[in-house]
Structure formats: C-alpha cells, structure tokens
Short mmCIF file of C-alpha atoms in Angstrom, two decimals:
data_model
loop_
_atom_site.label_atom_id
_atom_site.label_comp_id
_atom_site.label_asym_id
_atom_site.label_seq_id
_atom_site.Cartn_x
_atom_site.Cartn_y
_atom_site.Cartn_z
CA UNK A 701 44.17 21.40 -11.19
CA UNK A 702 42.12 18.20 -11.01
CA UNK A 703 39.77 19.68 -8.67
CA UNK A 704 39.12 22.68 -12.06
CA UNK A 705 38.82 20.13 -14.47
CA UNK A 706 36.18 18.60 -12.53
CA UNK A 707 34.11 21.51 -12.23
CA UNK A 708 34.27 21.71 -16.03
CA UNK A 709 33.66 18.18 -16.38
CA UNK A 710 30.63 18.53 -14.00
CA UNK A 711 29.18 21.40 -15.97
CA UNK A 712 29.54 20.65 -18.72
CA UNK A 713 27.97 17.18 -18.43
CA UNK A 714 25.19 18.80 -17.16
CA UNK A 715 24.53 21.02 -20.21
CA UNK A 716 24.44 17.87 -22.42
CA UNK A 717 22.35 16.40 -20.23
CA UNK A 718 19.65 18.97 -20.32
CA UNK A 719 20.54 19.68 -24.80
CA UNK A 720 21.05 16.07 -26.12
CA UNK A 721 17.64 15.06 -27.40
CA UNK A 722 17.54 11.44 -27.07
CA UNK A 723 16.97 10.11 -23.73
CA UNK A 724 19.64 7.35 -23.38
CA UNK A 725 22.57 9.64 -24.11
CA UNK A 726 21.17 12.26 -21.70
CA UNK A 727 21.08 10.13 -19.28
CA UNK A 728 24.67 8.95 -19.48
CA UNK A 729 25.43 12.37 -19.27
CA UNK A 730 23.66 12.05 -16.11
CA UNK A 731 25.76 9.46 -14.94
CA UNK A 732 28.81 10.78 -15.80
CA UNK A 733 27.97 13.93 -14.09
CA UNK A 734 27.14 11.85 -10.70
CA UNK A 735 30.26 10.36 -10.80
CA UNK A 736 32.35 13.44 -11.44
CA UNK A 737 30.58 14.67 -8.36
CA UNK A 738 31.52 11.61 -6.08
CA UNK A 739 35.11 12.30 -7.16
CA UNK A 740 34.79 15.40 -5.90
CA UNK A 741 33.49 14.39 -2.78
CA UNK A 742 36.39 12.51 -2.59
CA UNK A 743 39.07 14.84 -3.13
CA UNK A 744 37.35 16.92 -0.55
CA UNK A 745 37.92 14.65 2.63
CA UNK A 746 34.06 13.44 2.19
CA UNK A 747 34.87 9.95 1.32
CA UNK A 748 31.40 8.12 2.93
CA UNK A 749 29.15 10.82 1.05
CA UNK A 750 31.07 9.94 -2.09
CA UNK A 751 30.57 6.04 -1.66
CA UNK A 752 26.80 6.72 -0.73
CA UNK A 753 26.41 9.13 -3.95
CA UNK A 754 27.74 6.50 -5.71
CA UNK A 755 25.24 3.57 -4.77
CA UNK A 756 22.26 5.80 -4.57
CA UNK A 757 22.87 7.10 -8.05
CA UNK A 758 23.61 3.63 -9.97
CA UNK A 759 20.40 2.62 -8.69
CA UNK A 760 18.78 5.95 -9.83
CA UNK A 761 20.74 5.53 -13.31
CA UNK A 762 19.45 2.05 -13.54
CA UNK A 763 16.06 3.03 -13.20
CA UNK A 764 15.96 6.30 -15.28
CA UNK A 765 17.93 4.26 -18.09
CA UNK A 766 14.97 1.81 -18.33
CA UNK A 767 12.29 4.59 -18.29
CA UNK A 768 14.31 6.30 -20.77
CA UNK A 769 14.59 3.65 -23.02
CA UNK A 770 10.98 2.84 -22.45
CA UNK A 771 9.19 6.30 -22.82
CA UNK A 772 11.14 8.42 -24.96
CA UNK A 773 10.36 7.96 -28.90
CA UNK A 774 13.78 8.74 -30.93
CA UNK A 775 14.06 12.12 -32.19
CA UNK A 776 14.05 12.17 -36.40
CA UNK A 777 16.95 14.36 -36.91
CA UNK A 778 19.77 14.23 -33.99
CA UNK A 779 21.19 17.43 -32.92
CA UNK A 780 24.29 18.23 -35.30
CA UNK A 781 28.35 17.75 -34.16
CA UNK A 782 28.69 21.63 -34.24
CA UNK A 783 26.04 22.04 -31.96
CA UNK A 784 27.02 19.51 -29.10
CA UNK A 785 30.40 21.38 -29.21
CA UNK A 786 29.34 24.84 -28.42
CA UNK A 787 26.78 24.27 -25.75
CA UNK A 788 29.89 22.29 -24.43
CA UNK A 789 32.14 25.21 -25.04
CA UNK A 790 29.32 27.47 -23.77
CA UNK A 791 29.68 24.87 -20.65
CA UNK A 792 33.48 25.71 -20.07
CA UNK A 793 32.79 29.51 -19.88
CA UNK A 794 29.97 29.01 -17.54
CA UNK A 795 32.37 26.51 -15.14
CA UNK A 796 35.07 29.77 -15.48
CA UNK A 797 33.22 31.96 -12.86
CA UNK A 798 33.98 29.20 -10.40
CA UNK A 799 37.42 28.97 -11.28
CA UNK A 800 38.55 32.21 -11.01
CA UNK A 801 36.34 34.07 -8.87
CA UNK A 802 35.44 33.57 -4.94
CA UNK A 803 32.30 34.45 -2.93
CA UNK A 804 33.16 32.54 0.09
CA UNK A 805 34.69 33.32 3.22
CA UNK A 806 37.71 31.88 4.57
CA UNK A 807 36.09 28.80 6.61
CA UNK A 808 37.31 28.65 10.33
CA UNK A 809 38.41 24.96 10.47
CA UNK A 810 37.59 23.99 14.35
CA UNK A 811 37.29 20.17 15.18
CA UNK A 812 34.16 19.38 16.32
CA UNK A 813 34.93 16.55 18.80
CA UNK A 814 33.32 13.92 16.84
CA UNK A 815 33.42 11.67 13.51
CA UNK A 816 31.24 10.87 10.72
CA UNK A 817 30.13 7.98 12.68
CA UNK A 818 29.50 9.58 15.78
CA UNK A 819 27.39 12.28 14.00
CA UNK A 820 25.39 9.45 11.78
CA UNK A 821 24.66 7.07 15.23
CA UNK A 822 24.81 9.65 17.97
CA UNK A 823 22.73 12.71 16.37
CA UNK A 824 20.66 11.07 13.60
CA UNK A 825 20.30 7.97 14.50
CA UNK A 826 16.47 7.63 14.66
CA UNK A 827 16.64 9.40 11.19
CA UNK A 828 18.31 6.64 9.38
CA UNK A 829 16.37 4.51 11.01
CA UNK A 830 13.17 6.04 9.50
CA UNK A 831 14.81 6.83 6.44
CA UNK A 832 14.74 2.83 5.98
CA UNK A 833 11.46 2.91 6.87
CA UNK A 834 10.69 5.78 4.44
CA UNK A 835 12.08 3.82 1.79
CA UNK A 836 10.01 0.81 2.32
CA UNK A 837 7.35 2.29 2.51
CA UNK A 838 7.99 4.22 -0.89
CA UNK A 839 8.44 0.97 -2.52
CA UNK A 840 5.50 -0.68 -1.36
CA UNK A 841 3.19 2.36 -2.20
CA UNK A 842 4.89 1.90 -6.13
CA UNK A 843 4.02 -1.39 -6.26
CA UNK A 844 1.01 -0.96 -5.02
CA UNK A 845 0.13 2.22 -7.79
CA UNK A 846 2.00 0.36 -10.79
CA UNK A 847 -0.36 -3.02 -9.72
CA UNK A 848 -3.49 -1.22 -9.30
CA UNK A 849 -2.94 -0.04 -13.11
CA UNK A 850 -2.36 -3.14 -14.14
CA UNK A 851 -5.33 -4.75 -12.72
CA UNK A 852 -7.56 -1.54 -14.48
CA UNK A 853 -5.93 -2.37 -17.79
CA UNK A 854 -6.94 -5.84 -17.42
CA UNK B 183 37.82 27.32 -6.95
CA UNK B 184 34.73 28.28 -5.58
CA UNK B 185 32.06 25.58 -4.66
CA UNK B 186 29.00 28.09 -4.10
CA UNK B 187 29.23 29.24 -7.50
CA UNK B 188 29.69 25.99 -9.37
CA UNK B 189 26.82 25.21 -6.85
CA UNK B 190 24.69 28.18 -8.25
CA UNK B 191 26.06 27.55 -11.70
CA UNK B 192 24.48 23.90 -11.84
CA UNK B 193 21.47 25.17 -10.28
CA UNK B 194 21.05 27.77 -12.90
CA UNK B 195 21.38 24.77 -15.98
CA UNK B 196 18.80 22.74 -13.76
CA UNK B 197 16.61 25.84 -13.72
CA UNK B 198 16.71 25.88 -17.65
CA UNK B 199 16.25 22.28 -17.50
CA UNK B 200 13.01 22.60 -16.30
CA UNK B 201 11.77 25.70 -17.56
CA UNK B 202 12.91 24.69 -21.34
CA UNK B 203 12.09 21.08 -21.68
CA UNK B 204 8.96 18.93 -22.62
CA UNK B 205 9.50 15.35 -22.10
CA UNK B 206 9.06 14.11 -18.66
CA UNK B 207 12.24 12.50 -18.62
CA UNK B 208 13.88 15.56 -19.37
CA UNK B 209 12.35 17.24 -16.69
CA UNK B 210 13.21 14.71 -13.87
CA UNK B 211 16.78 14.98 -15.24
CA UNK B 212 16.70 18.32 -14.35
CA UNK B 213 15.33 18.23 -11.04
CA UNK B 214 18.32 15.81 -10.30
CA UNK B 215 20.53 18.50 -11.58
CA UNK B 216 18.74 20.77 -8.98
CA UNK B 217 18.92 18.30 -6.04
CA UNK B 218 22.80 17.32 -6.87
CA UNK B 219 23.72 21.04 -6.94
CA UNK B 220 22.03 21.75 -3.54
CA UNK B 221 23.48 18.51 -2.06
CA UNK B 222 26.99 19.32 -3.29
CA UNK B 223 26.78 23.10 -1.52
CA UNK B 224 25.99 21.31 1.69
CA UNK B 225 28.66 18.03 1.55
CA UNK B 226 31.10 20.46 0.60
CA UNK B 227 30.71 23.36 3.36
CA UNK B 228 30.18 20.94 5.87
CA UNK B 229 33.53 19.20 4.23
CA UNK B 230 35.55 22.57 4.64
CA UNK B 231 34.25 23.45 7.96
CA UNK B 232 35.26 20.12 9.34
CA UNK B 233 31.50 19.46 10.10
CA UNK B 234 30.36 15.97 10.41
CA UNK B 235 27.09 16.85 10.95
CA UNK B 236 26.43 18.36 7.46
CA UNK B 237 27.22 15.19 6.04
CA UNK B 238 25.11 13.00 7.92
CA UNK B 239 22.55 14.79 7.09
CA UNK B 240 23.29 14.71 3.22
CA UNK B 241 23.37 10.96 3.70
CA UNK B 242 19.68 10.79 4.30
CA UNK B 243 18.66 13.81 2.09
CA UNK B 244 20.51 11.24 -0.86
CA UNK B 245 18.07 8.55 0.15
CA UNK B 246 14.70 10.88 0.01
CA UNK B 247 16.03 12.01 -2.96
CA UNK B 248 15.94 8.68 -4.44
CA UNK B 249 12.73 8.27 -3.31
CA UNK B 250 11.28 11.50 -5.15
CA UNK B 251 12.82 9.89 -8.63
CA UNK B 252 11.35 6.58 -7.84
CA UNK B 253 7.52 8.06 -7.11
CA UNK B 254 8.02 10.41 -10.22
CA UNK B 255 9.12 7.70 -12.21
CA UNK B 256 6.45 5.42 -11.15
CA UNK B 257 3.86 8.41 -12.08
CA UNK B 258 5.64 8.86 -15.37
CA UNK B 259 5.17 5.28 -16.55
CA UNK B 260 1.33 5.77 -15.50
CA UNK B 261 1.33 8.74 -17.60
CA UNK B 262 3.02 6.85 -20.42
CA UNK B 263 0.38 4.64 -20.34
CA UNK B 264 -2.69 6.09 -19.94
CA UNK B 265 -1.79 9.02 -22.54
CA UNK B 266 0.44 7.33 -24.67
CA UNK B 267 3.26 10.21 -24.40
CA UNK B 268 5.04 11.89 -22.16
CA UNK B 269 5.07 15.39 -23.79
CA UNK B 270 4.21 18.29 -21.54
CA UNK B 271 2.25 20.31 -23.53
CA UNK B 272 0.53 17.38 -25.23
CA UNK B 273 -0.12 16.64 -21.69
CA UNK B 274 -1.92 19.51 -21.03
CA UNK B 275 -3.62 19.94 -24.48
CA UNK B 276 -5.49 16.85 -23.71
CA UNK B 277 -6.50 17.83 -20.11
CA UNK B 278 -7.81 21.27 -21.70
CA UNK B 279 -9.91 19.30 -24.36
CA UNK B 280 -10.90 17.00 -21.60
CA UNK B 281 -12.22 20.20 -19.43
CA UNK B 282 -14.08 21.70 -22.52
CA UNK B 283 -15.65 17.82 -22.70
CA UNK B 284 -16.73 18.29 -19.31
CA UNK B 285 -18.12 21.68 -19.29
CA UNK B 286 -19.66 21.59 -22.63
CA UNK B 287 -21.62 18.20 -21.40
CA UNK B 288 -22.69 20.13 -18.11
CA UNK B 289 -24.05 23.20 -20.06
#
C-alpha cells in the first residue's frame, strides 16, 4: 500500500512540477518528488542509493531554488484552485497503469557473491575516483565561465 | 506495482516538460524529471535482481547528473544576463533578428 501511494505521490508531484507557473513552487514540487523517490529506494532494499539521492538532490534543490528565485519574473495571474486539482487528478489516473498492470518478468533473485561495497571499491573504484575528479573539475570550469562574465561586464 | 511503467510514466511528463515549456527553468526541471525516471528504472531492477552492480553505477550517474544541472545552470544565469530573460522563444526571436542584422550588413 505505501509503496502505491508513493507512485501517486511521485507522479503526481511531477505534473505540478512541470504545470505550476511560478518557479519557486515548481521547484518544491521538485523536491518533494526527489524525496518520494529516496523513500522508495528505501523500501526497496536500496538504502545507500536513497541516502546518496538524498544529498545530491538538496544540493541540486539548493541551487535551482536560488536560480529560480533569481530568473523567473512572477506570473500576473496564478493558475486557478480548479486547475491544480485536475492535472493532479489527471496525475492519479496516469500513476493507475502502474498500479494495476505489469510488464515485467518475474526477476530470478540469485546472490551475486558480493555487497554494495564490494561492487563500489572492487569494480568501480577508479570511477568514483574520477567522478571526484569530474566534479572538480566542473566546478572550477563554472567559476571560471561565471568570472569571465563578470570581468566583461565590468 | 510495476516500476517500468511508473518509470515510462515519469518519462512521458518529462517529455511534455520539455516539449511544452518556455522558461529555462522549466525546462531543466524537466530534464531532471527525465534523468530521475531513468535512474529509478535502473536502482530499482538492479534492487530486485539482487544486483549490486546496478547500483554502484547509479551512484556515479547521480553525481554527473549533478554536474549537467550545475553547467546548465551556470549557462542559464549567463543567459539571464546577457538577454535579460530566460524565455525560449524570446531567446530565439532575438538570435533570428540578430542573423537578419548580420546578413543584411553583409549584403
């Protein structure tokens, strides 16, 4: 049962996500469609992807709530009540499908011989190395893009 | 409960995301729509299957996908700035007029 009302949670959070007009609410939307998905995560035995969804995306939420704040201009008429409510009902029937109706086969659950840990360090461990590379790099190429516009405006 | 469709189901509203709407913001929102709904496919299989694997490798896909947001975000403020909106279309009506500029001043 909780596992259903998550998948209507999840789309339906989405929908107003994509519908609400003004960038702030949309973007807790967002948010409380990440965190619906980490529970999920959860519930399904993937409890380090879960904790890792949920520090990746409060730093992406952090981010996108300042650019939201900062680019979008408010809208002069908000969408109505009645609206919000049936692209949210329109959500529910669209989550239904994945209720009640199965495409997948049954899996075949053999144990692999290792962990989570063993498969992070043993098979991919030069990958998260780079990955941390990656990401420093990334950051340094921003701040290199966001000064360089500063010094032209200037 | 079926995972692949709620995965194809969120794809589909990040699909309409991007096809429908004209701020920037907007459409970053739904490319994270797109990227959560491919990531959850994978985390959960690989959950079901008992695959450890498939979940390492989400672990790192999570972190490039940060990365994409924070380069397109970076871009967007540029944008911001040097248009002074963020409005698709009024994106590209001002590119058009700029190309007109250009090849009206070459003729």
């Amino acid at each position: 049962m909780i596992v259903e009302l998550l998948a209507v949670g999840l789309v339906v959070s989405a929908c107003l996500a994509i519908y609400l007009d003004e960038a702030v609410y949309s973007i807790a939307s967002l948010a409380c469609m990440l965190i619906l998905m980490a529970v999920l995560y959860a519930i399904n035995d993937a409890v380090f992807v879960a904790v890792f969804q949920l520090a990746v995306s409060a730093g992406t939420l952090a981010v996108l709530f300042l650019a939201g704040e900062m680019l979008s201009e408010k809208p002069e008429k908000g969408k109505s009540l009645r609206k919000i409510f049936s692209i949210a009902l329109l959500a529910v029937v669209l989550s239904l499908p994945s209720i009640f109706l199965s495409v997948a086969v049954t899996p075949v659950n053999v144990s692999p011989g290792f962990s989570f840990a063993d498969a992070l360090w043993s098979f991919r461990a030069i990958d998260v190395i780079l990955q941390g590379l990656v990401i420093m790099t990334v950051a340094l190429g921003i701040a290199i893009v966001l000064y360089e516009q500063k010094a032209d405006e200037s | 409960m079926d995972y692949m469709i709620l995965s194809v189901v969120l794809l589909a509203v990040g699909i309409y995301g991007l096809l429908t709407r004209r701020h920037l913001v907007k459409v970053l929102i739904s490319i994270e729509i797109i990227a959560v709904a491919a990531s959850m496919n994978f985390v959960l299989l690989a959950s079901s299957l008992n695959r450890p694997l498939g979940e390492a490798f989400l672990v790192i896909a999570f972190s490039t996908d940060a990365c994409v947001t924070a380069i397109v975000l970076a871009l967007l403020v540029i944008i911001a700035k040097k248009y002074g909106t963020c409005d698709i279309r009024k994106l590209a009506e001002i590119e058009r007029s700029a190309n007109e500029r250009q090849t009206s001043v070459e003729a």
